[in-house]
XYZ file of C-alpha atoms in Angstrom:
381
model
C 24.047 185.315 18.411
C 26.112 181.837 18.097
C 27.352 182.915 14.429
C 30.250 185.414 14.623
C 29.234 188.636 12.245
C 31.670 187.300 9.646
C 29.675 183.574 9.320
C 26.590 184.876 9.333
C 27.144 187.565 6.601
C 28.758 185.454 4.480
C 26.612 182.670 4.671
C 24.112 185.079 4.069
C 25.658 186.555 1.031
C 25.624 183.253 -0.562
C 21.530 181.998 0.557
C 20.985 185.349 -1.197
C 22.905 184.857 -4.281
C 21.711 181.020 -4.181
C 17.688 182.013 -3.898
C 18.383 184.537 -6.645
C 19.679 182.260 -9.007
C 16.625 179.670 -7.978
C 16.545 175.697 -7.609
C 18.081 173.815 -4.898
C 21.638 174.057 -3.203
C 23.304 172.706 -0.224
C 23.879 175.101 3.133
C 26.598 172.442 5.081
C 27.953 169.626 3.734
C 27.589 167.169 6.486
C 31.247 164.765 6.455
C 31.120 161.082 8.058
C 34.952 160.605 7.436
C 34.412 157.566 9.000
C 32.009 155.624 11.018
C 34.859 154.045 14.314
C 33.938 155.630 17.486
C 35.106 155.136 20.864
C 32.345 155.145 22.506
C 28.454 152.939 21.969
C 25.778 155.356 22.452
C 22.459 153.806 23.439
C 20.783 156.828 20.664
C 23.647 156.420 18.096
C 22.368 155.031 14.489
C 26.168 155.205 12.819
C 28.165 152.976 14.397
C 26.061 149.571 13.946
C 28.231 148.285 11.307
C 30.717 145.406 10.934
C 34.373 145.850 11.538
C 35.185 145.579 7.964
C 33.274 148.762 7.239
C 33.739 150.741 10.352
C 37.874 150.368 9.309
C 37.431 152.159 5.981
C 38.411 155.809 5.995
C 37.810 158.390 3.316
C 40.546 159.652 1.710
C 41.896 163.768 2.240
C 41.340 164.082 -1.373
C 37.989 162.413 -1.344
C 36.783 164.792 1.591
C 38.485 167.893 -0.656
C 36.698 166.467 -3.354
C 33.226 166.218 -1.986
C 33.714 170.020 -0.797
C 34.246 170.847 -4.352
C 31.626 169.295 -5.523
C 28.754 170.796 -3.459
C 30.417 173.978 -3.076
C 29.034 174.671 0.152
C 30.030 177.911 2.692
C 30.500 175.372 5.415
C 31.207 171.668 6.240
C 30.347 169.832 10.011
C 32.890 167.093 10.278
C 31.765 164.440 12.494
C 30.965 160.298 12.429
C 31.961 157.698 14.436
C 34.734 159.825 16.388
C 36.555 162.140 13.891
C 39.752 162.974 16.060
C 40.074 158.550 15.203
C 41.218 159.567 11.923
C 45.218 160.028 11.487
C 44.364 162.828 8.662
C 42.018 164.783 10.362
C 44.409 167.552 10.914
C 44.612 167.623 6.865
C 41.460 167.341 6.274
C 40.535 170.381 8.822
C 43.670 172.240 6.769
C 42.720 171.971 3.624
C 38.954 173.326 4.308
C 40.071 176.175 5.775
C 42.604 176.706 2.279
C 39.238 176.450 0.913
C 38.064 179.601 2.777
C 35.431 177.110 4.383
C 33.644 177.440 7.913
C 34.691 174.293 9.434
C 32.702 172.551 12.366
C 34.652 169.043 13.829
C 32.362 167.479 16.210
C 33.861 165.275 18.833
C 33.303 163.705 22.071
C 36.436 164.786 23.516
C 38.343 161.683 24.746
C 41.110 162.394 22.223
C 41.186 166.145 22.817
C 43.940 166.478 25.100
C 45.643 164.139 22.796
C 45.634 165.483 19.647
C 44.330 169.595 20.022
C 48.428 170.881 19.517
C 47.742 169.573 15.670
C 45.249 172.138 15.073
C 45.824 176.297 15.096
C 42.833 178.479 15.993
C 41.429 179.940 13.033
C 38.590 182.625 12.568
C 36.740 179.845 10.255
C 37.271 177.049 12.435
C 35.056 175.577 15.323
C 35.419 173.028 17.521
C 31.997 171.220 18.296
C 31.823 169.055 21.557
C 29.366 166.874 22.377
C 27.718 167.020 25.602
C 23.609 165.880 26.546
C 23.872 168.167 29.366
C 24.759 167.774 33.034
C 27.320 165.191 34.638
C 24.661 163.169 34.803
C 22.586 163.855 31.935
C 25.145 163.425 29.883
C 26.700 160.084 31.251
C 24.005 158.189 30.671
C 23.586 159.409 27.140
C 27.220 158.565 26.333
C 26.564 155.110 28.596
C 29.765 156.232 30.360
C 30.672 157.673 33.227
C 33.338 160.148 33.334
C 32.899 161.159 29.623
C 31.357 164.502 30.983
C 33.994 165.789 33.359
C 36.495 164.749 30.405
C 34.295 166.822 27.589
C 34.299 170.375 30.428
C 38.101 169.703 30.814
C 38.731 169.967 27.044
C 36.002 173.085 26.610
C 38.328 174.617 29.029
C 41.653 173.585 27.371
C 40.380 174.343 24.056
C 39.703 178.087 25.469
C 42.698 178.237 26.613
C 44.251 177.577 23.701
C 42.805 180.533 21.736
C 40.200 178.039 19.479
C 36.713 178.875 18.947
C 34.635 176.196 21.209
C 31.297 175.187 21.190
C 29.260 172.278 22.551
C 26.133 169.864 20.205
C 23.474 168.992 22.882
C 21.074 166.275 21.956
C 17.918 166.614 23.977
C 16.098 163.173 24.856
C 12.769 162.297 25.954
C 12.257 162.785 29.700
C 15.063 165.866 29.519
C 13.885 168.259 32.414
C 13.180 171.705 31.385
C 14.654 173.651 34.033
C 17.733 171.182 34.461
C 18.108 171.557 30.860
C 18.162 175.570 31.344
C 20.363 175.054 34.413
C 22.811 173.417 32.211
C 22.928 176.134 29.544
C 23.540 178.617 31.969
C 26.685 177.371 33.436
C 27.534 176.651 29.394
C 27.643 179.946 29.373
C 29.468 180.965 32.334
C 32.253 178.770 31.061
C 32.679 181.320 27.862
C 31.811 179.238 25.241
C 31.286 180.242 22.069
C 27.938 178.743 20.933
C 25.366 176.202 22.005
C 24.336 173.777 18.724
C 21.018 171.975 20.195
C 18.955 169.317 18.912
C 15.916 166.910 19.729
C 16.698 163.640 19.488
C 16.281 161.504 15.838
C 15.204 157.998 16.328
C 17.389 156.807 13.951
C 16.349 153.343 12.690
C 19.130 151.465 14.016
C 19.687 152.978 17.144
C 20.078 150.039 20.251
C 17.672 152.049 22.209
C 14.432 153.804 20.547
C 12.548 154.239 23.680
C 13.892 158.134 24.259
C 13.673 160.102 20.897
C 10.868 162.409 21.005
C 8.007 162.925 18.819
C 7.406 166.228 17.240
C 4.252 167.142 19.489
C 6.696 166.358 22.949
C 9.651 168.140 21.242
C 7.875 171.695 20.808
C 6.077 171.147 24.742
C 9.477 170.678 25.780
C 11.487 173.433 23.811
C 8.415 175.776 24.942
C 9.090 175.294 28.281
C 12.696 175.230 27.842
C 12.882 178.470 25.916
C 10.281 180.031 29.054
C 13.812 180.391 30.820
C 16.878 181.690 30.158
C 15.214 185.323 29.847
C 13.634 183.852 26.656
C 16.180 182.315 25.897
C 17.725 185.227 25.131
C 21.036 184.758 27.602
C 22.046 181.663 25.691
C 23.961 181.604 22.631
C 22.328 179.169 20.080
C 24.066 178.659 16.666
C 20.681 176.936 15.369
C 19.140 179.706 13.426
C 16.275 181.609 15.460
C 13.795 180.421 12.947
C 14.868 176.786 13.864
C 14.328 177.952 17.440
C 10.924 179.090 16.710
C 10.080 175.863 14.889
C 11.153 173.992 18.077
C 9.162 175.864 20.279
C 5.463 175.092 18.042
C 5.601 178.609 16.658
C 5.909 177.850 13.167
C 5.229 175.001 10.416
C 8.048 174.096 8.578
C 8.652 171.376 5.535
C 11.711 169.693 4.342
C 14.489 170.938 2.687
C 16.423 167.894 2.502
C 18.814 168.711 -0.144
C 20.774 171.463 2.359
C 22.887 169.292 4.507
C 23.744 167.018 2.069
C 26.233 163.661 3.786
C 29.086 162.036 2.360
C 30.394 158.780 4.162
C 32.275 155.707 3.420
C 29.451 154.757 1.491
C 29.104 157.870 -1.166
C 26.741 160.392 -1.195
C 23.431 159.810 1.277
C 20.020 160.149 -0.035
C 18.014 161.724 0.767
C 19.981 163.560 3.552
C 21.805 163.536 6.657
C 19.453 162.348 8.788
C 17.947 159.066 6.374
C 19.464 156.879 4.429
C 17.557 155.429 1.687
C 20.768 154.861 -0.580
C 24.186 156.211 -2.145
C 25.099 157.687 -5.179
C 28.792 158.244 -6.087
C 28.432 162.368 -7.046
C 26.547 165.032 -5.718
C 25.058 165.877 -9.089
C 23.676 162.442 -8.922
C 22.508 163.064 -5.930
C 21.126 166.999 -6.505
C 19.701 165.290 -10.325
C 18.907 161.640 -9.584
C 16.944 161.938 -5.817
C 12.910 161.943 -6.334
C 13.048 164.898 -3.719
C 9.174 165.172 -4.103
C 8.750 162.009 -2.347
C 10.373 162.927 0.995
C 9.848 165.398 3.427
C 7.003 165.747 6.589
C 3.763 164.289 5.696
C 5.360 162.578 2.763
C 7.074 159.086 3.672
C 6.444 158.095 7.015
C 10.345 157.512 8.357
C 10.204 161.454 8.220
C 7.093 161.988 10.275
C 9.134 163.155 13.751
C 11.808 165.037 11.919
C 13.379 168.065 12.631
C 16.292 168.545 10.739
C 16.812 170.924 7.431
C 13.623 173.243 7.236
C 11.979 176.166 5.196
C 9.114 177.550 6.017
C 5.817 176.520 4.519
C 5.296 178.468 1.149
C 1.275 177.996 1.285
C 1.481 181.701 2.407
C 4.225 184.592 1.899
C 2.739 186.489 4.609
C 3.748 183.908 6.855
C 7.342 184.229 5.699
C 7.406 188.150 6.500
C 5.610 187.061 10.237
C 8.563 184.752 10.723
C 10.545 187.206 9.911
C 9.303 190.369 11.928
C 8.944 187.780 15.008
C 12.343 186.329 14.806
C 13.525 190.354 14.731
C 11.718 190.775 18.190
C 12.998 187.609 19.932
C 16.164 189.462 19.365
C 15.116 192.488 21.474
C 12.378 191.197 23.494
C 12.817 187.694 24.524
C 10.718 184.934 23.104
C 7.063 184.846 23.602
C 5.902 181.394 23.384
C 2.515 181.328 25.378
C -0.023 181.328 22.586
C -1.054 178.232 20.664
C 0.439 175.917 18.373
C 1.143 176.474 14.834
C -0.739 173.613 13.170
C 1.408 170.962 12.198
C 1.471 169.226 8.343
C -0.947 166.305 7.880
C 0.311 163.090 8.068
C -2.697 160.853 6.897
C -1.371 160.755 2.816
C 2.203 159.793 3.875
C 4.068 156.908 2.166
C 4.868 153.687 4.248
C 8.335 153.573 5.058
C 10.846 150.970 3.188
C 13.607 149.333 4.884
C 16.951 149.281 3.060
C 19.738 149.650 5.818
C 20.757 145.823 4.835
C 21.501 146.510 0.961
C 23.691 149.281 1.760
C 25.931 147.159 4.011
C 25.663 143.965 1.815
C 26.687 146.225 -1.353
C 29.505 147.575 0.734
C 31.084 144.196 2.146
C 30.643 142.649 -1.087
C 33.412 145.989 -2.289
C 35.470 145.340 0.467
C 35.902 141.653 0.103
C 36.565 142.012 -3.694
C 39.406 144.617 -3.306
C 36.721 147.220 -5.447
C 36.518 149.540 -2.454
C 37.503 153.091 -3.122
C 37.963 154.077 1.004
C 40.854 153.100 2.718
C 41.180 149.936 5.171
C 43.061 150.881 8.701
C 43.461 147.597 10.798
C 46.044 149.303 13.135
C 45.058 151.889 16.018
C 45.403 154.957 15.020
């Protein structure tokens, strides 16, 4: 498993004491510290701002804040670039006071740079991004080099004592057996944990030719997940029920509400993955979001996603198949050979509405009148 025993059980402890207790609760809190990268992915959707707004920085007290808030076990710490902020190492410090799992994603270009202002820690994780191969990867990033430099700080970062593992985004057009190829020498390399994901076509992505659909995503993860002795000799950190969902084994729904975001802009409804508006606190957000109106089959923008899931609840049995399956992937391998699970219907969804624009307009409009509560940085940092 990509969890160490200690992460999974107490993440466990607290689904358990969360489901007991009944309603909704958050899993990760999902932290966009800031939205400055260094680098313009062709798939990226946060970094298509103007400079006004990708300069503001949230505060260490308004990231310590937004942990206390949600109360989550865990918190993924990415953006824009997060190793751009000057008070990252703060930030990562006073999580892990907390007693908080901490993920920071980055693409490694700072890494060398900045990795003596961290100490390993059992609850902290560092989460590089890499699309697989040299070349794979390269043209994700639309730079070359950026691979060789992401290995080189894996390897440092080893070195070093820290817990490492990589986010892969998989794209249309990904090869299956390059893609297994790629985990395999992941692997070799001793890291910790592979995090991997289809692509999102987020709406304001430059290019929106390469996401995949939901139908191409589970051929692909089938075929994927064929290698790799089932998949069994990588180390995913996704949870195997995620895996199965990839692979067409299982229908899932929405559970939008358990990777709740906080950015620049406040608190993202509905979730990390779509933005349909901001809300200063996360009760606002937990209290004030219509959650019946989003999910798979509901609103249209969410037709090809694959983010936070549950399993359907149309049937418990189906729940206790998951479960008893997922047990034997452990042992056996995966079996993914048989058909399909059917997927939700998509004919009663909602049209999608467009709103990106009001966000930003709101936000300048803050900015210019001094009424911003994130910081400003015009100086490199």
């Amino acid at each position: 498993m990509g969890l160490p025993l200690r992460q999974a059980a107490k993440i466990g402890a607290y689904v358990m004491k969360k489901h007991l207790s009944g309603g909704k609760y958050p899993l990760v809190l999902m932290l966009e510290p800031l939205f400055r990268c260094n680098l313009a992915c062709a798939g990226c959707g946060k970094i298509d701002y103007p400079d006004d707004i990708l300069n503001q920085r949230l505060s260490i007290k308004q990231c310590m804040d937004a942990m206390d808030q949600c109360g989550a076990p865990a918190v993924s710490i990415a953006g824009g670039e997060p190793l751009l902020h000057r008070d990252m190492p703060k930030i990562v410090q006073g999580f892990l006071e907390r007693d908080k799992f901490v993920i920071l994603c980055t693409n490694a270009l700072q890494l060398s740079k900045r990795i003596d202002q961290y100490k390993p820690d059992p609850n902290f994780t560092w989460s590089i991004h890499l699309d697989g191969d040299r070349e794979m990867h390269d043209k994700s990033v639309c730079l070359d080099g950026v691979y060789d430099k992401a290995v080189a700080a894996i390897k440092l970062a080893k070195d070093k004592g820290f817990r490492t593992q990589i986010n892969c985004t998989l794209f249309d057009g990904a090869d299956p057996e390059r893609t297994a190829r790629f985990f395999d020498e992941m692997m070799a390399m001793g890291l910790d944990g592979i995090t991997v994901s289809p692509g999102y076509a987020y709406e304001r992505a430059p290019d929106q030719q390469h996401f995949l659909n939901r139908e191409r995503t589970k051929k692909m993860f089938r075929e994927i997940l064929s290698r790799g002795n089932g998949g069994k000799n990588w180390d995913f950190t996704n949870s195997p029920l995620f895996m199965d969902f990839l692979a067409g084994n299982q229908t899932y729904e929405c559970t939008p509400w358990s990777m709740p975001l906080y950015t620049v802009f406040g608190w993202q409804k509905p979730c990390y993955l779509l933005g349909e508006g901001y809300v200063k606190t996360f009760k606002e957000l937990m209290e004030g979001t219509e959650w019946e109106k989003y999910g798979v089959g509901k609103y249209e923008k969410m037709r090809q996603l694959h983010g936070p899931l549950r399993l359907r609840r149309h049937r418990r049995h189906r729940r206790d198949q998951a479960s008893a399956q997922v047990a034997a992937h452990h042992v056996q391998g995966r079996e993914d050979r048989g058909p399909m699970a059917p997927d939700i219907d998509l004919s009663r969804q909602r049209p999608a509405e467009f709103v990106f624009s009001r966000h930003v307009e709101k936000k300048m409009s803050e900015i210019r009148s001094g009424k911003s509560d994130t910081a400003e940085v015009r100086a490199a940092e």
